[in-house]
mmCIF file of C-alpha atoms in Angstrom:
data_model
loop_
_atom_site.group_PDB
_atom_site.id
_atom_site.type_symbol
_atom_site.label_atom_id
_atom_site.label_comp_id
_atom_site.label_asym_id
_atom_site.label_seq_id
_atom_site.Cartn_x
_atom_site.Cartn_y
_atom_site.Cartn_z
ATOM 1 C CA UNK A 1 9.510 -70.027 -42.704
ATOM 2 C CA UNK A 2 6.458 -70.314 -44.689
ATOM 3 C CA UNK A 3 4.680 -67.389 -44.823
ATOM 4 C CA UNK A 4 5.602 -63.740 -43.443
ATOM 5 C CA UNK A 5 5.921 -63.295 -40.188
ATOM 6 C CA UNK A 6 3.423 -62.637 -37.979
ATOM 7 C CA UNK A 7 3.939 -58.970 -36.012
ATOM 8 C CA UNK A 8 1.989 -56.166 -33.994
ATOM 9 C CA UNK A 9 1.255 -52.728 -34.540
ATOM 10 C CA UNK A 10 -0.069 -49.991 -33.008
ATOM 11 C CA UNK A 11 -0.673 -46.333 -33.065
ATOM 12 C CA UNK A 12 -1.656 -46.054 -29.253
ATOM 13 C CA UNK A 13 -5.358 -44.349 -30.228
ATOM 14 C CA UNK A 14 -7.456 -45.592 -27.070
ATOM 15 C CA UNK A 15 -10.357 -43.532 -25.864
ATOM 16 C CA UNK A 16 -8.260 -42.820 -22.443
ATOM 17 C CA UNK A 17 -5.922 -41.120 -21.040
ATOM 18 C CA UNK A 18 -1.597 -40.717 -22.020
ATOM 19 C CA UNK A 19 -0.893 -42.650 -18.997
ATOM 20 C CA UNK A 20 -3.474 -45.779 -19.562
ATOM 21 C CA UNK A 21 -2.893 -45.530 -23.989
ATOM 22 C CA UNK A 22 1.024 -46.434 -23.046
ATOM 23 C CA UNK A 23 -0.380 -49.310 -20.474
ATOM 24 C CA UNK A 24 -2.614 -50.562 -23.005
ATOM 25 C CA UNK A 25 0.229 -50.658 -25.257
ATOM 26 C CA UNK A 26 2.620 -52.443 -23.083
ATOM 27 C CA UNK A 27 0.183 -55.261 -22.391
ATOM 28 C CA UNK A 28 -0.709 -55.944 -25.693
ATOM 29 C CA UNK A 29 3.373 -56.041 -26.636
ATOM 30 C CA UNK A 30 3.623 -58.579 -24.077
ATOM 31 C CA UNK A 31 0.269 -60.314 -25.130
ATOM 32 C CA UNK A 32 1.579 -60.134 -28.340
ATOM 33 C CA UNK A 33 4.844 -62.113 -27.864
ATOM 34 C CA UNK A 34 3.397 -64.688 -25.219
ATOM 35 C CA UNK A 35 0.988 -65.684 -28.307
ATOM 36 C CA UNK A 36 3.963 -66.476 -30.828
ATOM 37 C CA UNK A 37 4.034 -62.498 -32.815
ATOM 38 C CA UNK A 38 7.357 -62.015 -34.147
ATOM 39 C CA UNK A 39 7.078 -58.189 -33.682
ATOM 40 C CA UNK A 40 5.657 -55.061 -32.397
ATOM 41 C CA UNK A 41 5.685 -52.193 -34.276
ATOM 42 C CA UNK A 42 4.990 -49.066 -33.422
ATOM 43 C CA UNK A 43 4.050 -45.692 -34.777
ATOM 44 C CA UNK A 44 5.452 -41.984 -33.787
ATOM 45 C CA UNK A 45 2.783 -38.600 -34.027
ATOM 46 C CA UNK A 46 3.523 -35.489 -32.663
ATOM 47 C CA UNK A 47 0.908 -32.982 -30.967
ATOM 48 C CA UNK A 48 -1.840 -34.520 -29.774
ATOM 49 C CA UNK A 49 -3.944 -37.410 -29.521
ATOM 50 C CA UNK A 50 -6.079 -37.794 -32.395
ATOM 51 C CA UNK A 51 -3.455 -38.717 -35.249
ATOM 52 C CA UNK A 52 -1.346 -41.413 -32.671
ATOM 53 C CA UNK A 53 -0.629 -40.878 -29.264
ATOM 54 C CA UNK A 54 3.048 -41.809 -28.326
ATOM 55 C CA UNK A 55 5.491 -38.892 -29.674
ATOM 56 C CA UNK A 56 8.768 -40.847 -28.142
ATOM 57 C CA UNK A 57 8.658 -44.583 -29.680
ATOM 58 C CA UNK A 58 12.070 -45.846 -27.826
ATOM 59 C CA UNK A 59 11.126 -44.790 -24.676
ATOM 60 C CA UNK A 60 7.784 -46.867 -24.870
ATOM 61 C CA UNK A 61 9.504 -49.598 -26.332
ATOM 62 C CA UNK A 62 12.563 -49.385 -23.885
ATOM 63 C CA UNK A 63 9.671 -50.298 -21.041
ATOM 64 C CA UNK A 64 8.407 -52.555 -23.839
ATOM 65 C CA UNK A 65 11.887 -54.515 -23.553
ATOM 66 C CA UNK A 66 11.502 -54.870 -19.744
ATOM 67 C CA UNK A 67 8.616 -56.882 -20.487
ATOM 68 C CA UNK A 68 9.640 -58.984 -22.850
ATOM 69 C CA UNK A 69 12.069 -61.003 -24.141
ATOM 70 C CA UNK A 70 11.928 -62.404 -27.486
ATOM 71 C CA UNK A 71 9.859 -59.954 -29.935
ATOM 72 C CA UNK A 72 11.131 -58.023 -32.118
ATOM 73 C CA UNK A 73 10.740 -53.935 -31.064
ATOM 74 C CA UNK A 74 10.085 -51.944 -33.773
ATOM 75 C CA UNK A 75 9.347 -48.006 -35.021
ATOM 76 C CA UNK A 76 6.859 -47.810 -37.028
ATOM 77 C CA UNK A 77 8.065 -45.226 -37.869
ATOM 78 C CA UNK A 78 10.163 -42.666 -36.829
ATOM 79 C CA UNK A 79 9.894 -39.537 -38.884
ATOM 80 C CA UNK A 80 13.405 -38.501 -39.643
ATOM 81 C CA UNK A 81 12.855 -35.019 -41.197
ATOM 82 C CA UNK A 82 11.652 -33.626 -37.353
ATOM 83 C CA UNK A 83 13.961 -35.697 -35.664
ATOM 84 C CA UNK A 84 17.314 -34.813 -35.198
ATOM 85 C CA UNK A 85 19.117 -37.958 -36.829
ATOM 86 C CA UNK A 86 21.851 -38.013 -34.311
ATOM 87 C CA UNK A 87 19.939 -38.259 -31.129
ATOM 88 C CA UNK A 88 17.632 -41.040 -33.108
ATOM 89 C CA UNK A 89 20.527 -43.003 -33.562
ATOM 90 C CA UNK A 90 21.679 -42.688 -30.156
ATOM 91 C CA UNK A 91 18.098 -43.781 -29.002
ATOM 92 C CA UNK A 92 18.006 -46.793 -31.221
ATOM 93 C CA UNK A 93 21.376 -47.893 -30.088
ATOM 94 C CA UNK A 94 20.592 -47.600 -26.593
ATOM 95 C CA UNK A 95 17.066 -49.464 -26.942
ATOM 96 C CA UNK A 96 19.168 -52.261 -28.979
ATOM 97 C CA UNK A 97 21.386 -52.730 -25.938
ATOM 98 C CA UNK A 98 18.651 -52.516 -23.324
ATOM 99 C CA UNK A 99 16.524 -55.395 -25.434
ATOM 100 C CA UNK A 100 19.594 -57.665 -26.432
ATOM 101 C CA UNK A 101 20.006 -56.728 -29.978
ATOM 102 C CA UNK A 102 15.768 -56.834 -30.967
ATOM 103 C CA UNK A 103 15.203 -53.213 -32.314
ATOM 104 C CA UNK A 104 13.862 -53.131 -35.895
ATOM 105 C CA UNK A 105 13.852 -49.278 -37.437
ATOM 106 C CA UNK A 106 11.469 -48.166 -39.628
ATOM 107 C CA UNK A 107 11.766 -44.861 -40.665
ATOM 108 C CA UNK A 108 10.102 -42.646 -43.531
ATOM 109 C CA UNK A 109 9.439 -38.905 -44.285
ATOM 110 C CA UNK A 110 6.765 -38.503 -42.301
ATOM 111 C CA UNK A 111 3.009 -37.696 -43.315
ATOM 112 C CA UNK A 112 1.299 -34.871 -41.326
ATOM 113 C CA UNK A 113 2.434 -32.054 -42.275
ATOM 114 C CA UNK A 114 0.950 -29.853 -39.807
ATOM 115 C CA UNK A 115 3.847 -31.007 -37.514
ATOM 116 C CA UNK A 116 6.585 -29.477 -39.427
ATOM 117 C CA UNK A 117 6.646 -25.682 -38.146
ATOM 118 C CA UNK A 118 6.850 -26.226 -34.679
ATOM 119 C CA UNK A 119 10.308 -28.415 -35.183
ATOM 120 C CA UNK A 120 11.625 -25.606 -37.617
ATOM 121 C CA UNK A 121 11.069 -27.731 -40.438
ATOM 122 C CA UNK A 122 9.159 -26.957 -44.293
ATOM 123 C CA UNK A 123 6.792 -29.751 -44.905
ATOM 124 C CA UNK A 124 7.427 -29.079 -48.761
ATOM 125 C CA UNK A 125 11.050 -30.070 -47.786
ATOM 126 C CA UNK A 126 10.386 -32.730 -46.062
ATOM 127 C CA UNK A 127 11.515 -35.747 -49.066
ATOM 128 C CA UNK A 128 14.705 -33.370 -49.145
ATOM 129 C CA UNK A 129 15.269 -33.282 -45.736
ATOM 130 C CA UNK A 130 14.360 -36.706 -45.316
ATOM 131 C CA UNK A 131 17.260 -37.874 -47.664
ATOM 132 C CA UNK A 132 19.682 -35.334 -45.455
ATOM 133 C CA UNK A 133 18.903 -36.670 -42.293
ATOM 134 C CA UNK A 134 18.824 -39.868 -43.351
ATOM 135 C CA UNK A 135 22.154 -40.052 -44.329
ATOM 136 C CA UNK A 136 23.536 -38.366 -40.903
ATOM 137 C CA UNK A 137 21.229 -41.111 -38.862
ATOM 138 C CA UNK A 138 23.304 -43.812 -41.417
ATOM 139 C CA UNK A 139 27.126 -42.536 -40.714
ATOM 140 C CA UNK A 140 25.825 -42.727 -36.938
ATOM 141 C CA UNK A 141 24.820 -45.825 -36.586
ATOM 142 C CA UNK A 142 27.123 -47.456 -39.045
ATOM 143 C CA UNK A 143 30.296 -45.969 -36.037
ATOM 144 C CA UNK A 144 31.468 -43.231 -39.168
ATOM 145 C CA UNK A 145 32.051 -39.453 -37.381
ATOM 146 C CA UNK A 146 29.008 -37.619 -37.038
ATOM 147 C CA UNK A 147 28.547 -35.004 -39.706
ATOM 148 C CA UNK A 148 31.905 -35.156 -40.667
ATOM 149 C CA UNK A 149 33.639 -34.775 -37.243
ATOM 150 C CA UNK A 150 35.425 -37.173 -34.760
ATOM 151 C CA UNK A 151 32.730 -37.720 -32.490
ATOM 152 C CA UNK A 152 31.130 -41.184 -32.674
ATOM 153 C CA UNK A 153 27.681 -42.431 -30.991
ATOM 154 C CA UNK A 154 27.585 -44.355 -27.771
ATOM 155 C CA UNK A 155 27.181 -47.085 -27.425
ATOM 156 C CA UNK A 156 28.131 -48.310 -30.538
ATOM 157 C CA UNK A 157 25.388 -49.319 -32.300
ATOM 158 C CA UNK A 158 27.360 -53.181 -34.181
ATOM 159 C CA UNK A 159 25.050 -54.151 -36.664
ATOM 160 C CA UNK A 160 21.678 -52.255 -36.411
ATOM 161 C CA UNK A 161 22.492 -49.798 -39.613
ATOM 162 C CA UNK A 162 21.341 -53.212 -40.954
ATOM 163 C CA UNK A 163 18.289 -53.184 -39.445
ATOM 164 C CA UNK A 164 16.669 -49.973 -41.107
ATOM 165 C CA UNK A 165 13.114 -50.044 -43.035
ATOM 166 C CA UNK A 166 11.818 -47.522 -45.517
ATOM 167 C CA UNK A 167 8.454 -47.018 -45.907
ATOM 168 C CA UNK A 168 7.045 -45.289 -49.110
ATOM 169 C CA UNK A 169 3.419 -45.490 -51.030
ATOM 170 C CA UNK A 170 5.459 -45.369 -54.205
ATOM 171 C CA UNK A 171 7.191 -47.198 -56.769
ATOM 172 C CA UNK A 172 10.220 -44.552 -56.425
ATOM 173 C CA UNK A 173 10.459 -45.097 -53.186
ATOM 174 C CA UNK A 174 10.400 -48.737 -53.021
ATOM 175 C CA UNK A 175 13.876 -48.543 -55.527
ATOM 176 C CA UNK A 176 14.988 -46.529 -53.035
ATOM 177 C CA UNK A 177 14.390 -48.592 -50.599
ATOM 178 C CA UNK A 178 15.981 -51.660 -52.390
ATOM 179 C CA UNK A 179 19.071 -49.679 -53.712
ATOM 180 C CA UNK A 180 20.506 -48.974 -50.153
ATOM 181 C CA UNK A 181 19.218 -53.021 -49.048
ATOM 182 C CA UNK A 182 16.501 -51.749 -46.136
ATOM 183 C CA UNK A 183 13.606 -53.353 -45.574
ATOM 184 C CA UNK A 184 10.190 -51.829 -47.347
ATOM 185 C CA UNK A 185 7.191 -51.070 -44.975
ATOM 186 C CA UNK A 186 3.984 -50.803 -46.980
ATOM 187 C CA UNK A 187 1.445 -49.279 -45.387
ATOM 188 C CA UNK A 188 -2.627 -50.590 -44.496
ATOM 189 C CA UNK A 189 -4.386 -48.508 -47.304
ATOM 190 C CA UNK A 190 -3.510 -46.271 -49.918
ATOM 191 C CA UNK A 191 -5.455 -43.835 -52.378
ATOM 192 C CA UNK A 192 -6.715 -44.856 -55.403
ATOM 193 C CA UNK A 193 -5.788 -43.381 -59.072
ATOM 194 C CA UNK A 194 -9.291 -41.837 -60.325
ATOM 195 C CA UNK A 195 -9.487 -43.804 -63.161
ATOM 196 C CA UNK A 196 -9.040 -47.474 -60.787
ATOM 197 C CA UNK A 197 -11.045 -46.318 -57.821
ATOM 198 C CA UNK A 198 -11.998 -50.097 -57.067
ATOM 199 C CA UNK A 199 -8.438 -51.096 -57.649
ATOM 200 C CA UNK A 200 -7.529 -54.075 -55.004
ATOM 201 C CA UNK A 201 -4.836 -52.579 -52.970
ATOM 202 C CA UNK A 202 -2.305 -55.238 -53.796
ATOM 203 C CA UNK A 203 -2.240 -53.607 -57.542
ATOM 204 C CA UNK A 204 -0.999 -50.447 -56.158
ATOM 205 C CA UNK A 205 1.587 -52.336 -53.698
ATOM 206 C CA UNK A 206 2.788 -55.589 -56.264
ATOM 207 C CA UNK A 207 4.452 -52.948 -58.373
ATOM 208 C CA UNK A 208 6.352 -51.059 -55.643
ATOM 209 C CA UNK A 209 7.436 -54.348 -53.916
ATOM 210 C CA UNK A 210 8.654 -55.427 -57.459
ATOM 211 C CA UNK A 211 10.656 -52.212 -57.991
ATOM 212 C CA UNK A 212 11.950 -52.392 -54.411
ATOM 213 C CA UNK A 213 13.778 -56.078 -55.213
ATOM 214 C CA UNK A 214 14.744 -55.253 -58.461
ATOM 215 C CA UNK A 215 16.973 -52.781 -57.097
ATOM 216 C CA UNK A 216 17.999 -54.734 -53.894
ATOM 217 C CA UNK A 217 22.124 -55.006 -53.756
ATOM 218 C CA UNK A 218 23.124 -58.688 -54.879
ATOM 219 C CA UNK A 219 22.954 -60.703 -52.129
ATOM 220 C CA UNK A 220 20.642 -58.231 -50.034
ATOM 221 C CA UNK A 221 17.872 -60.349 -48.452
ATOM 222 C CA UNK A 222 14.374 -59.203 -49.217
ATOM 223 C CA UNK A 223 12.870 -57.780 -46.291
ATOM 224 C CA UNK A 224 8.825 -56.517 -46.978
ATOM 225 C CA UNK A 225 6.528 -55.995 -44.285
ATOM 226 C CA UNK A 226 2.842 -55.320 -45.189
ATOM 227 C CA UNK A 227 0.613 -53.343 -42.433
ATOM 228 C CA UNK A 228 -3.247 -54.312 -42.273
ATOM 229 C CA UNK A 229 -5.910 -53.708 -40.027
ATOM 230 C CA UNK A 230 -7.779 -56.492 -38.546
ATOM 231 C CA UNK A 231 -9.862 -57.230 -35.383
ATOM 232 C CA UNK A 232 -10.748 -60.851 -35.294
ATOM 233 C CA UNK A 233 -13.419 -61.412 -33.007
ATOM 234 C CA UNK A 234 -15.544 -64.386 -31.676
ATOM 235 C CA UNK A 235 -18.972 -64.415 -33.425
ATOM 236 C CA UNK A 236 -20.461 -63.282 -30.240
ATOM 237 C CA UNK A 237 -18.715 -60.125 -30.436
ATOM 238 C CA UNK A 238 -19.461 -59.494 -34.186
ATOM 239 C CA UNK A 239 -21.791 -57.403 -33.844
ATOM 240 C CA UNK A 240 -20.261 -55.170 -31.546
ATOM 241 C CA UNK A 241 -17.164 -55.373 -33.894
ATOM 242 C CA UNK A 242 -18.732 -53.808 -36.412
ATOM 243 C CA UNK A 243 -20.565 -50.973 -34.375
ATOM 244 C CA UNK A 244 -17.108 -50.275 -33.137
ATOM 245 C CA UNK A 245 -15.647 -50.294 -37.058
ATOM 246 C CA UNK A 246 -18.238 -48.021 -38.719
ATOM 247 C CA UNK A 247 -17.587 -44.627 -37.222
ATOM 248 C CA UNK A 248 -13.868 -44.356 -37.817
ATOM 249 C CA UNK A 249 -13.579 -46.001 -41.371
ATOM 250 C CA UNK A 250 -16.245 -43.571 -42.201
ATOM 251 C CA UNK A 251 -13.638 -40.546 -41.220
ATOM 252 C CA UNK A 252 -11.040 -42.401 -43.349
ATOM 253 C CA UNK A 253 -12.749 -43.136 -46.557
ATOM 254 C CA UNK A 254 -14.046 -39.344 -46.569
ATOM 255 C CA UNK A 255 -10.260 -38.262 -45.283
ATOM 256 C CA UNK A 256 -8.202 -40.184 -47.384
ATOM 257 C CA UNK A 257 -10.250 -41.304 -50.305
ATOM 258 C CA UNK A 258 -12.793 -38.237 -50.690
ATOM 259 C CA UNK A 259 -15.708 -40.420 -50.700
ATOM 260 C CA UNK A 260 -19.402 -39.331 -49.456
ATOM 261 C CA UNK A 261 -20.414 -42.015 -47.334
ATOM 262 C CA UNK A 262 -23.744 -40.728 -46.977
ATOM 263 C CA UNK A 263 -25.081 -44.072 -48.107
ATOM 264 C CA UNK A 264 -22.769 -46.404 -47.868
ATOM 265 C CA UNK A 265 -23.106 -49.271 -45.494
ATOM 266 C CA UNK A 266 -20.422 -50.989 -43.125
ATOM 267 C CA UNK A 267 -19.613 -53.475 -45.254
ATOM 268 C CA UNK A 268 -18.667 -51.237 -48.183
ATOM 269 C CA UNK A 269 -16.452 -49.252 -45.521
ATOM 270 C CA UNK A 270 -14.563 -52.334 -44.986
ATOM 271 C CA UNK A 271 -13.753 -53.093 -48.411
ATOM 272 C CA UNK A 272 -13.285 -49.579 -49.687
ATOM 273 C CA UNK A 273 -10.897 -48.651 -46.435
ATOM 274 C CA UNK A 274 -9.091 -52.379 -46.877
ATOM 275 C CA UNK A 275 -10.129 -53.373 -43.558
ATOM 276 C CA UNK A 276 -10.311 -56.808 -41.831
ATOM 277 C CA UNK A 277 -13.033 -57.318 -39.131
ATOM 278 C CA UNK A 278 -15.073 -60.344 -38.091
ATOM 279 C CA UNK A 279 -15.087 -63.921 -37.146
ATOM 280 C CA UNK A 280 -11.691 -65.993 -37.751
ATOM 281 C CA UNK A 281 -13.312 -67.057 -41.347
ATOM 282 C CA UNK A 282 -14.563 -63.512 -42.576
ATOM 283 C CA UNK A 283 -10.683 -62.697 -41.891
ATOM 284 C CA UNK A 284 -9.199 -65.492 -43.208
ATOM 285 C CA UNK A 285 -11.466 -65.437 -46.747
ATOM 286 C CA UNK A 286 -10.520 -61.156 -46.757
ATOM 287 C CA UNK A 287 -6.835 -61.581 -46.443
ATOM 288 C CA UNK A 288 -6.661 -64.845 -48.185
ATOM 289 C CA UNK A 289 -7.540 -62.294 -51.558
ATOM 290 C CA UNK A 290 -4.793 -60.193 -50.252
ATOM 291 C CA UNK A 291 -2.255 -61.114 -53.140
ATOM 292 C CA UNK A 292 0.373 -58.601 -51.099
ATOM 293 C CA UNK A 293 1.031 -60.862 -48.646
ATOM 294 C CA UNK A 294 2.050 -63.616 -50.980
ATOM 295 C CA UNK A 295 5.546 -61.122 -51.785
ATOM 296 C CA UNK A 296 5.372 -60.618 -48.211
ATOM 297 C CA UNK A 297 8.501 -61.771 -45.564
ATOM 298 C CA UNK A 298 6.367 -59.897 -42.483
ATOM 299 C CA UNK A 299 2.786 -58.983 -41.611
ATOM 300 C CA UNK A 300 1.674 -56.842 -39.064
ATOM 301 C CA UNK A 301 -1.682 -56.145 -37.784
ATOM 302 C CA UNK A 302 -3.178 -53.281 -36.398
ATOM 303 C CA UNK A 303 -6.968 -52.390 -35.170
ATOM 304 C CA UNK A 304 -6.927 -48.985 -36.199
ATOM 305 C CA UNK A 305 -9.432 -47.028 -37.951
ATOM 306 C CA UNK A 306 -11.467 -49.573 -35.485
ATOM 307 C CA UNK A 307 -12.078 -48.182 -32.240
ATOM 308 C CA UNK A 308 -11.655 -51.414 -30.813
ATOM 309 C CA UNK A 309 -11.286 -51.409 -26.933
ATOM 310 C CA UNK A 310 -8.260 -53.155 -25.037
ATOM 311 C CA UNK A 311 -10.324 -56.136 -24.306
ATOM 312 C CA UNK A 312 -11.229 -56.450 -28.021
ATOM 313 C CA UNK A 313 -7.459 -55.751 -29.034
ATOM 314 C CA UNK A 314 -5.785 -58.648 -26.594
ATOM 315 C CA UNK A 315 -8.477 -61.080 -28.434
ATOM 316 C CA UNK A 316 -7.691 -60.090 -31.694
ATOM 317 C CA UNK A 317 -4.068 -61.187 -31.189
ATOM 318 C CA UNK A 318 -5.144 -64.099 -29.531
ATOM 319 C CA UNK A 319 -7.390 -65.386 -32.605
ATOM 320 C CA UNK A 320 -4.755 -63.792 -34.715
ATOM 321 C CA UNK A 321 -2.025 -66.123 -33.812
ATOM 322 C CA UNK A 322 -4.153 -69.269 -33.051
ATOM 323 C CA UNK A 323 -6.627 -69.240 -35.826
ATOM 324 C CA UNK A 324 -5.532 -67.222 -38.235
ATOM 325 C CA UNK A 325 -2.006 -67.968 -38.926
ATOM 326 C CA UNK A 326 -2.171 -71.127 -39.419
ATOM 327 C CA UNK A 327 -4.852 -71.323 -42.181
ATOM 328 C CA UNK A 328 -2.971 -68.754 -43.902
ATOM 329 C CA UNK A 329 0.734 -70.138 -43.105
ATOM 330 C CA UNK A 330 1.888 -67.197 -41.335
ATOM 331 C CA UNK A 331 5.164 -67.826 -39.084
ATOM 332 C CA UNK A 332 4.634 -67.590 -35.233
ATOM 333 C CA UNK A 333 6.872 -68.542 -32.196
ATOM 334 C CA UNK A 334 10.289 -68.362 -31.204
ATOM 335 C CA UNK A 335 11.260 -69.612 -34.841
ATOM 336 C CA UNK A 336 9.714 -66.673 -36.686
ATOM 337 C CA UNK A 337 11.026 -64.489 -34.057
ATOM 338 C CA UNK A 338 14.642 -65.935 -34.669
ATOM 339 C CA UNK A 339 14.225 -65.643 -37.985
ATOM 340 C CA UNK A 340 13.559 -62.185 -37.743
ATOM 341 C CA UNK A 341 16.415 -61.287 -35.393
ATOM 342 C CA UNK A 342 18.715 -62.443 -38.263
ATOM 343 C CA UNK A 343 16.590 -61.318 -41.591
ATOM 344 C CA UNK A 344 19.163 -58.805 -41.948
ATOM 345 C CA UNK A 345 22.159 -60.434 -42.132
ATOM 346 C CA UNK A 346 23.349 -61.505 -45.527
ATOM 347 C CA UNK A 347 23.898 -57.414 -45.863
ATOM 348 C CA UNK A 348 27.046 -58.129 -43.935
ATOM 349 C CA UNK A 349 28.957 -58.744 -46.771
ATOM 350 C CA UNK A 350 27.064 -56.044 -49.112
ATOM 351 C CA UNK A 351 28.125 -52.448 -50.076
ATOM 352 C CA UNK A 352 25.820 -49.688 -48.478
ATOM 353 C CA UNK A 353 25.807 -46.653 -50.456
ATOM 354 C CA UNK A 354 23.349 -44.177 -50.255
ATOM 355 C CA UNK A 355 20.988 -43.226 -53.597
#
């Protein structure tokens, strides 16, 4: 492999309804791996449509492995502090029979906290509770009684306590990360320290990918996937592209960065939101800068903040795969997917305990 890995994600935010976001997603999985994408990731929200539409990732991506047959499936991620941690593991192991051994679990603390209450849960708890549950989802897939009792999960879940990924914003929780040998997700955009508001985003995420293998087990391969958006278009469709772009990277630069975008054109909303839209060469000269994806093993793309449309999506991967990995070496095919399928296993041999 040469570069990361090439991989899918998506948060299922289509203008239309439950029922056609889940067939949208579907298709574009299976677009996805017919183009050479080593993965699909995808993302878990709770109560309602705005924030991510799909509140029960392995049953999407069960249908997802009907479909398919050689990408990786993926959560991107499931938030363990409203989940119970048992029933998640039991979900997991059944998707990783029903796919032949492809599920990928990412997994983090979750980051709307509005969805808390309703599953009984304190959002200021949630790092806490994160660590507790966790641990339970650990002992259950790794065949150890659940919560200290005789019962064990079925079907066994083999190898896939291997296969977990932390994501984190921070440089604490990239050690954390390394220390029990997961993979580290890193997410599309971040915040910005007040006194480095133009800050590139790889100086925020260098440092936490270079705590996260510093503490990494010996042995313990490095496993770092780096989320993006991007919709590659055909210069026809630039235009349009854009017009699509500008209303919802407005919402997240005043959101998440607290900027008055009053005056600010689209193409400062690209680069303030660290978003990827054009032609094949505005995309490959954006993410070429993207120093992240050097310390990268795995990429994955998404088109949200865009509000691109389904048609707009499947071209994206198509110009993705074809035209944009290979000016920026990024593994595609069944090789990048094979290499995936075994990233994890050099952990075999490695001690697993919990920080």
């Amino acid at each position: 492999m040469t570069g990361p890995r090439l991989g899918f994600f998506t948060r299922l935010l289509e203008e239309a309804p439950a029922r056609d976001r889940y067939r949208f997603a579907l298709e574009q999985i299976a677009h996805a791996e017919r183009a050479g994408f080593a993965s699909a990731w995808v993302a878990q929200h709770h109560f309602g449509e705005d924030e991510g539409g799909l509140p029960s990732p392995f049953v999407l991506l069960a249908a997802a492995a009907e479909r398919t047959s050689r990408i990786a499936l993926a959560t991107g991620v499931v938030t363990l502090p409203i989940d119970d941690p048992v029933r998640a593991a039991e979900d997991a192991a059944v998707l990783d029979q029903l796919s032949g051994g492809r599920v990928q679990l990412g997994v983090a603390s979750g980051g709307t906290p509005s969805s808390f209450a309703a599953f009984g849960q304190d959002a200021s708890r949630r790092r806490e509770v994160f660590a507790e549950h966790l641990e339970i989802f650990v002992d259950a897939l790794a065949g150890r009684g659940v919560r200290g009792t005789a019962s064990h999960i079925y079907p066994a879940a083999g190898d896939l306590v291997d296969r977990i990924w932390q994501a984190t914003f921070s440089v604490d929780g990239g050690r954390r990360a390394g220390e029990r040998g997961d993979g580290l997700l890193l997410s599309r955009t971040q915040p910005r320290e007040a006194d480095a508001p133009d800050a590139p985003l790889h100086d925020l995420q260098l440092p936490v990918v270079e705590a996260y293998r510093a503490a990494l087990p010996e042995g313990a391969p490095v496993r770092v996937l780096a989320s993006r958006t991007a919709l590659v278009v055909d210069p026809e469709d630039r235009t349009r592209a854009l017009e699509l772009a500008e209303p919802g990277l407005r919402r997240l630069a005043e959101t998440m960065f607290g900027i008055d975008t009053t005056d600010i054109g689209i193409d400062e909303l690209v680069r303030v939101t660290d978003t990827h839209v054009g032609t094949v060469e505005e995309v490959v000269a954006s993410l070429g800068a993207d120093r992240t994806l050097e310390a990268a093993t795995d990429v994955s793309f998404q088109v949200h903040s865009i509000a691109a449309t389904h048609e707009l999506t499947l071209r994206s991967l198509e110009l993705l795969a074809e035209e944009v990995a290979p000016r920026l070496s990024f593994a595609t095919g069944a090789a990048a997917a094979d290499d995936l399928h075994q990233a994890h296993r050099a952990l075999a041999t490695t001690s697993r305990g919990l920080s």
